Amino acid sequence: MAQGSARRCLRLEPAAAREVLGAADTLLFDCDGVLWRGEAAVAGAAAALSRLQARAKRLCYVTNNSSRTRAAYAEKLQRLGFPPAEPRQVFGSAYCAARYLRQALPPGAAAYVLGGAALSDELGAAGIPHLGPGPADLPGPGPADWSRAPLQPNVRAVLVGFDPHFCYAKLCQALRYLQRGPDCLLVGTNRDHRLPLENGAAIPGTGCLVKAVEVAAEREAFIIGKPSRYIFDCVASEFEIDPARTIMVGDRLDTDILMGNNCGLTTLLTLTGVTTLEEVKGHQESDCPSRKSLVPDYYVDSIADLLPALED
């Protein structure tokens, strides 16, 4: 949909779906909550994507999750019965963060990483020296010791992703690197503040860790993942993407739908994830432009609702 047009969040019925899908050559899918929930595929989702691929649609996968590599996502897609995907079709925040630092850092510069093995693997594949993943202990009993811990001279970026070992020791080191000056970049993989689990449970997301470092450093991070335009630019630079012929499919308004709207894509909300129609209605009825920017063009109960429009 053209930027600036009022979005109405219409249910995508089969007749309209044929027209919308027929006008598109690329579909970008979020994964968790859209294609699968945990380790179980959403019923009918694999069949829908298989039919889209059979109609020569380009399928890409755009996720804020920094705890899996592109290869791991490609493997999971195949394991859950989705059409085989090459790693180059997957745009995770770990891979895109490595891509960003490869372009932004001078030769030989390293990154201090608050993140896990997948982030380390993607940085390694991009040839970026890095340190930090894994557990960390404070280097002594008191603040004087913490402020004198050794620093690597070639570190020119602090990268914050999902880190189950996040702790005060890492926060201290991140701050000390950033206090060297603005030449040390602060980069976050995403701002997702909460990660929903089954049965209504949730855990803190990467956004909580990014915010902690931002507050300590009194600086704002450059964000890689949705709703940042950067992650879409990564897709557009890999493939010949025409925004007017591209659909963003997601379950979160503040990441998937907002990025799609900001980038001039057609946006499709699926209700198999975290968003309800009541939330969308609240944004539609608001006078706040920023809330209206969270409204999708269309919605479906599930990706499986596209199947009737894809019948021969």
Short mmCIF file of C-alpha atoms in Angstrom, two decimals:
data_model
loop_
_atom_site.label_atom_id
_atom_site.label_comp_id
_atom_site.label_asym_id
_atom_site.label_seq_id
_atom_site.Cartn_x
_atom_site.Cartn_y
_atom_site.Cartn_z
CA MET A 1 0.00 0.00 0.00
CA ALA A 2 1.27 3.48 -0.80
CA GLN A 3 2.77 5.37 2.10
CA GLY A 4 0.43 7.89 3.64
CA SER A 5 -2.75 5.91 2.77
CA ALA A 6 -5.07 5.07 5.66
CA ARG A 7 -4.70 1.41 6.62
CA ARG A 8 -7.90 -0.37 7.50
CA CYS A 9 -6.84 -3.83 8.74
CA LEU A 10 -9.29 -5.66 6.50
CA ARG A 11 -9.81 -9.39 6.82
CA LEU A 12 -8.10 -10.92 3.79
CA GLU A 13 -10.86 -13.05 2.30
CA PRO A 14 -10.00 -15.51 -0.51
CA ALA A 15 -11.12 -13.27 -3.40
CA ALA A 16 -9.13 -10.29 -2.11
CA ALA A 17 -6.21 -12.57 -1.22
CA ARG A 18 -5.93 -13.73 -4.83
CA GLU A 19 -5.63 -10.12 -5.95
CA VAL A 20 -3.18 -9.10 -3.21
CA LEU A 21 -0.97 -12.15 -3.67
CA GLY A 22 -1.15 -11.87 -7.44
CA ALA A 23 0.24 -8.34 -7.27
CA ALA A 24 3.21 -9.42 -5.13
CA ASP A 25 6.43 -11.11 -6.14
CA THR A 26 8.07 -11.21 -2.67
CA LEU A 27 6.77 -12.14 0.77
CA LEU A 28 8.77 -11.49 3.94
CA PHE A 29 7.81 -13.69 6.88
CA ASP A 30 8.47 -13.32 10.55
CA CYS A 31 8.86 -16.81 11.99
CA ASP A 32 7.86 -17.45 15.60
CA GLY A 33 4.14 -16.82 16.02
CA VAL A 34 3.66 -16.75 12.24
CA LEU A 35 5.10 -19.98 10.82
CA TRP A 36 5.57 -21.85 14.07
CA ARG A 37 5.07 -21.66 17.81
CA GLY A 38 8.09 -23.05 19.61
CA GLU A 39 8.86 -26.35 17.89
CA ALA A 40 5.45 -26.88 16.28
CA ALA A 41 4.52 -25.52 12.86
CA VAL A 42 1.31 -23.52 12.63
CA ALA A 43 -1.24 -25.83 11.02
CA GLY A 44 -1.40 -25.25 7.27
CA ALA A 45 1.50 -22.79 7.20
CA ALA A 46 3.91 -25.13 5.41
CA ALA A 47 1.30 -25.94 2.77
CA ALA A 48 0.61 -22.24 2.20
CA LEU A 49 4.29 -21.45 1.69
CA SER A 50 4.72 -24.44 -0.61
CA ARG A 51 1.91 -23.13 -2.81
CA LEU A 52 3.38 -19.64 -2.79
CA GLN A 53 6.75 -21.00 -3.87
CA ALA A 54 5.06 -23.05 -6.60
CA ARG A 55 3.69 -19.76 -7.94
CA ALA A 56 7.25 -18.41 -8.20
CA LYS A 57 6.91 -16.08 -5.22
CA ARG A 58 10.18 -15.13 -3.54
CA LEU A 59 10.06 -16.13 0.14
CA CYS A 60 12.34 -14.51 2.70
CA TYR A 61 12.43 -14.81 6.47
CA VAL A 62 13.08 -11.73 8.61
CA THR A 63 13.50 -12.28 12.34
CA ASN A 64 14.72 -10.27 15.32
CA ASN A 65 15.92 -13.42 17.06
CA SER A 66 19.71 -13.18 17.50
CA SER A 67 20.05 -16.60 19.12
CA ARG A 68 19.97 -18.57 15.84
CA THR A 69 22.18 -18.39 12.77
CA ARG A 70 20.80 -18.23 9.24
CA ALA A 71 21.82 -21.85 8.73
CA ALA A 72 19.92 -22.88 11.87
CA TYR A 73 16.78 -21.17 10.60
CA ALA A 74 17.09 -22.87 7.22
CA GLU A 75 17.42 -26.21 9.01
CA LYS A 76 14.35 -25.55 11.17
CA LEU A 77 12.26 -24.57 8.17
CA GLN A 78 13.10 -27.87 6.49
CA ARG A 79 12.62 -29.89 9.70
CA LEU A 80 9.12 -28.48 10.21
CA GLY A 81 8.10 -29.26 6.63
CA PHE A 82 8.42 -25.84 5.01
CA PRO A 83 9.83 -25.41 1.49
CA PRO A 84 13.62 -25.76 1.50
CA ALA A 85 15.29 -22.39 2.04
CA GLU A 86 18.85 -21.30 1.44
CA PRO A 87 20.54 -19.41 4.27
CA ARG A 88 20.67 -16.34 2.02
CA GLN A 89 16.87 -16.15 2.25
CA VAL A 90 17.07 -15.72 6.04
CA PHE A 91 17.71 -12.30 7.56
CA GLY A 92 18.18 -12.65 11.29
CA SER A 93 19.35 -9.83 13.52
CA ALA A 94 22.58 -11.71 14.28
CA TYR A 95 23.56 -11.97 10.62
CA CYS A 96 22.48 -8.41 9.84
CA ALA A 97 24.39 -7.06 12.85
CA ALA A 98 27.54 -8.77 11.59
CA ARG A 99 26.89 -7.33 8.15
CA TYR A 100 26.51 -3.84 9.62
CA LEU A 101 29.72 -4.04 11.64
CA ARG A 102 31.65 -5.41 8.66
CA GLN A 103 30.73 -2.20 6.82
CA ALA A 104 31.04 0.22 9.76
CA LEU A 105 34.25 -0.89 11.47
CA PRO A 106 37.76 -0.14 10.23
CA PRO A 107 39.95 -3.12 9.26
CA GLY A 108 41.14 -5.08 12.27
CA ALA A 109 38.66 -3.51 14.68
CA ALA A 110 36.88 -5.81 17.12
CA ALA A 111 33.51 -5.90 18.87
CA TYR A 112 32.71 -6.48 22.53
CA VAL A 113 29.66 -8.74 22.44
CA LEU A 114 26.85 -9.24 24.90
CA GLY A 115 25.26 -12.20 23.19
CA GLY A 116 25.33 -15.91 22.58
CA ALA A 117 26.88 -18.49 20.30
CA ALA A 118 24.83 -17.62 17.20
CA LEU A 119 25.88 -13.99 17.34
CA SER A 120 29.49 -15.10 17.74
CA ASP A 121 29.16 -17.50 14.80
CA GLU A 122 27.74 -14.82 12.48
CA LEU A 123 30.48 -12.36 13.48
CA GLY A 124 33.09 -15.03 12.86
CA ALA A 125 31.64 -15.81 9.44
CA ALA A 126 31.85 -12.09 8.60
CA GLY A 127 35.50 -11.99 9.68
CA ILE A 128 34.92 -9.65 12.63
CA PRO A 129 37.18 -10.20 15.67
CA HIS A 130 35.13 -10.22 18.86
CA LEU A 131 35.15 -11.09 22.52
CA GLY A 132 32.62 -11.33 25.33
CA PRO A 133 30.18 -14.22 24.71
CA GLY A 134 29.69 -16.58 27.65
CA PRO A 135 29.69 -16.11 31.43
CA ALA A 136 31.69 -13.29 33.02
CA ASP A 137 32.77 -12.54 36.58
CA LEU A 138 33.63 -9.25 38.22
CA PRO A 139 37.43 -8.87 38.23
CA GLY A 140 37.73 -8.15 41.95
CA PRO A 141 35.84 -7.32 45.14
CA GLY A 142 35.11 -3.64 44.60
CA PRO A 143 34.47 -0.79 42.12
CA ALA A 144 38.15 0.16 41.94
CA ASP A 145 38.92 -3.33 40.61
CA TRP A 146 35.99 -3.27 38.18
CA SER A 147 37.09 0.03 36.66
CA ARG A 148 40.63 -1.25 36.06
CA ALA A 149 39.85 -4.53 34.32
CA PRO A 150 41.92 -4.96 31.13
CA LEU A 151 40.41 -3.64 27.90
CA GLN A 152 41.28 -4.82 24.40
CA PRO A 153 42.75 -1.87 22.47
CA ASN A 154 41.17 -2.83 19.12
CA VAL A 155 37.53 -2.88 20.34
CA ARG A 156 35.55 -0.27 18.40
CA ALA A 157 32.00 -1.49 18.96
CA VAL A 158 29.74 -2.85 21.69
CA LEU A 159 27.10 -5.20 20.26
CA VAL A 160 24.12 -6.16 22.43
CA GLY A 161 22.02 -9.20 21.55
CA PHE A 162 20.12 -11.80 23.53
CA ASP A 163 22.50 -12.87 26.29
CA PRO A 164 21.42 -15.36 28.99
CA HIS A 165 24.72 -14.55 30.73
CA PHE A 166 24.06 -10.80 30.91
CA CYS A 167 25.40 -9.51 34.22
CA TYR A 168 26.85 -6.50 36.00
CA ALA A 169 30.39 -7.47 35.01
CA LYS A 170 29.48 -7.30 31.31
CA LEU A 171 27.62 -4.04 31.79
CA CYS A 172 30.73 -2.53 33.41
CA GLN A 173 32.95 -3.61 30.55
CA ALA A 174 30.49 -2.37 27.93
CA LEU A 175 30.38 1.03 29.61
CA ARG A 176 34.15 1.27 29.81
CA TYR A 177 34.55 0.54 26.11
CA LEU A 178 31.89 3.09 25.21
CA GLN A 179 33.48 5.73 27.45
CA ARG A 180 36.45 5.72 25.11
CA GLY A 181 34.43 8.05 22.92
CA PRO A 182 31.96 8.21 20.04
CA ASP A 183 34.31 6.20 17.81
CA CYS A 184 33.20 3.13 19.76
CA LEU A 185 29.84 2.17 18.26
CA LEU A 186 26.86 1.00 20.30
CA VAL A 187 24.71 -1.47 18.34
CA GLY A 188 21.66 -3.49 19.45
CA THR A 189 20.15 -6.40 17.58
CA ASN A 190 16.57 -5.40 18.51
CA ARG A 191 14.37 -3.67 21.09
CA ASP A 192 11.93 -6.51 21.78
CA HIS A 193 11.34 -6.00 25.51
CA ARG A 194 9.49 -9.24 26.19
CA LEU A 195 9.60 -12.69 24.61
CA PRO A 196 6.24 -14.49 24.86
CA LEU A 197 6.18 -18.18 25.73
CA GLU A 198 3.38 -20.71 25.71
CA ASN A 199 0.49 -20.43 28.18
CA GLY A 200 0.88 -16.68 28.61
CA ALA A 201 4.36 -16.80 30.14
CA ALA A 202 7.12 -14.45 29.04
CA ILE A 203 10.79 -13.70 29.63
CA PRO A 204 12.70 -10.40 29.28
CA GLY A 205 13.83 -9.70 25.75
CA THR A 206 16.95 -8.18 24.23
CA GLY A 207 15.45 -4.70 24.45
CA CYS A 208 15.84 -4.82 28.23
CA LEU A 209 19.56 -5.48 27.86
CA VAL A 210 19.99 -2.79 25.20
CA LYS A 211 18.23 -0.29 27.45
CA ALA A 212 20.51 -1.11 30.36
CA VAL A 213 23.60 -0.38 28.28
CA GLU A 214 22.06 2.78 26.82
CA VAL A 215 21.22 4.14 30.26
CA ALA A 216 24.68 3.34 31.62
CA ALA A 217 26.45 4.86 28.61
CA GLU A 218 24.02 7.77 28.19
CA ARG A 219 23.92 6.93 24.48
CA GLU A 220 21.33 5.57 22.06
CA ALA A 221 22.09 2.35 20.23
CA PHE A 222 21.80 1.82 16.49
CA ILE A 223 19.17 -0.90 16.17
CA ILE A 224 19.48 -3.61 13.52
CA GLY A 225 16.18 -5.48 13.72
CA LYS A 226 12.54 -4.63 13.07
CA PRO A 227 11.10 -2.02 13.03
CA SER A 228 14.44 -0.52 11.91
CA ARG A 229 14.66 0.00 8.18
CA TYR A 230 18.19 -1.42 8.21
CA ILE A 231 17.08 -5.05 8.27
CA PHE A 232 14.80 -4.44 5.27
CA ASP A 233 17.69 -2.73 3.48
CA CYS A 234 19.70 -5.93 4.00
CA VAL A 235 16.99 -7.88 2.15
CA ALA A 236 16.74 -5.26 -0.57
CA SER A 237 20.49 -5.29 -1.15
CA GLU A 238 20.52 -9.09 -1.49
CA PHE A 239 17.53 -9.35 -3.83
CA GLU A 240 15.87 -7.00 -6.29
CA ILE A 241 13.00 -5.98 -4.03
CA ASP A 242 10.22 -3.68 -5.19
CA PRO A 243 8.45 -2.45 -2.03
CA ALA A 244 5.21 -1.97 -3.97
CA ARG A 245 5.25 -5.70 -4.82
CA THR A 246 6.32 -6.96 -1.39
CA ILE A 247 4.21 -8.20 1.52
CA MET A 248 5.42 -8.24 5.14
CA VAL A 249 3.70 -10.99 7.14
CA GLY A 250 4.01 -10.83 10.92
CA ASP A 251 2.33 -11.17 14.29
CA ARG A 252 3.70 -8.10 16.10
CA LEU A 253 2.51 -4.59 15.42
CA ASP A 254 5.50 -2.74 16.86
CA THR A 255 8.09 -4.71 14.88
CA ASP A 256 6.77 -6.56 11.81
CA ILE A 257 3.90 -4.29 10.86
CA LEU A 258 5.63 -1.02 11.73
CA MET A 259 8.69 -1.92 9.66
CA GLY A 260 6.53 -2.94 6.73
CA ASN A 261 4.50 0.26 6.89
CA ASN A 262 7.60 2.42 7.24
CA CYS A 263 9.19 0.76 4.21
CA GLY A 264 6.14 1.07 1.96
CA LEU A 265 5.24 -2.63 1.96
CA THR A 266 1.82 -4.22 2.07
CA THR A 267 1.37 -5.50 5.62
CA LEU A 268 -0.46 -8.65 6.69
CA LEU A 269 -1.07 -9.45 10.37
CA THR A 270 -1.60 -13.04 11.48
CA LEU A 271 -3.40 -13.67 14.75
CA THR A 272 -1.47 -16.84 15.66
CA GLY A 273 1.06 -14.79 17.65
CA VAL A 274 0.97 -12.01 20.23
CA THR A 275 -1.44 -9.44 18.73
CA THR A 276 -5.23 -9.28 19.05
CA LEU A 277 -7.75 -7.42 16.91
CA GLU A 278 -8.70 -5.40 20.00
CA GLU A 279 -5.19 -3.95 20.06
CA VAL A 280 -5.42 -3.03 16.39
CA LYS A 281 -8.81 -1.39 16.92
CA GLY A 282 -7.35 0.74 19.70
CA HIS A 283 -4.64 2.02 17.37
CA GLN A 284 -7.14 2.64 14.56
CA GLU A 285 -9.36 4.76 16.79
CA SER A 286 -6.48 6.79 18.19
CA ASP A 287 -5.69 10.31 17.00
CA CYS A 288 -1.97 9.64 17.52
CA PRO A 289 -0.09 9.26 14.19
CA SER A 290 2.49 6.94 15.76
CA ARG A 291 -0.26 4.57 16.89
CA LYS A 292 -1.95 4.65 13.49
CA SER A 293 1.37 3.60 11.95
CA LEU A 294 0.95 0.25 13.75
CA VAL A 295 -2.22 -0.65 11.81
CA PRO A 296 -1.76 -3.32 9.11
CA ASP A 297 -3.40 -3.33 5.70
CA TYR A 298 -4.89 -6.80 6.20
CA TYR A 299 -5.19 -9.60 8.71
CA VAL A 300 -5.82 -13.35 8.74
CA ASP A 301 -6.49 -15.69 11.63
CA SER A 302 -3.65 -17.88 10.37
CA ILE A 303 -1.37 -18.18 7.36
CA ALA A 304 -3.45 -21.24 6.51
CA ASP A 305 -6.28 -18.84 5.59
CA LEU A 306 -4.34 -18.10 2.40
CA LEU A 307 -4.75 -21.67 1.13
CA PRO A 308 -8.13 -21.19 -0.60
CA ALA A 309 -6.70 -18.27 -2.57
CA LEU A 310 -3.81 -20.47 -3.70
CA GLU A 311 -5.85 -23.36 -5.06
CA ASP A 312 -5.32 -24.26 -8.70
#
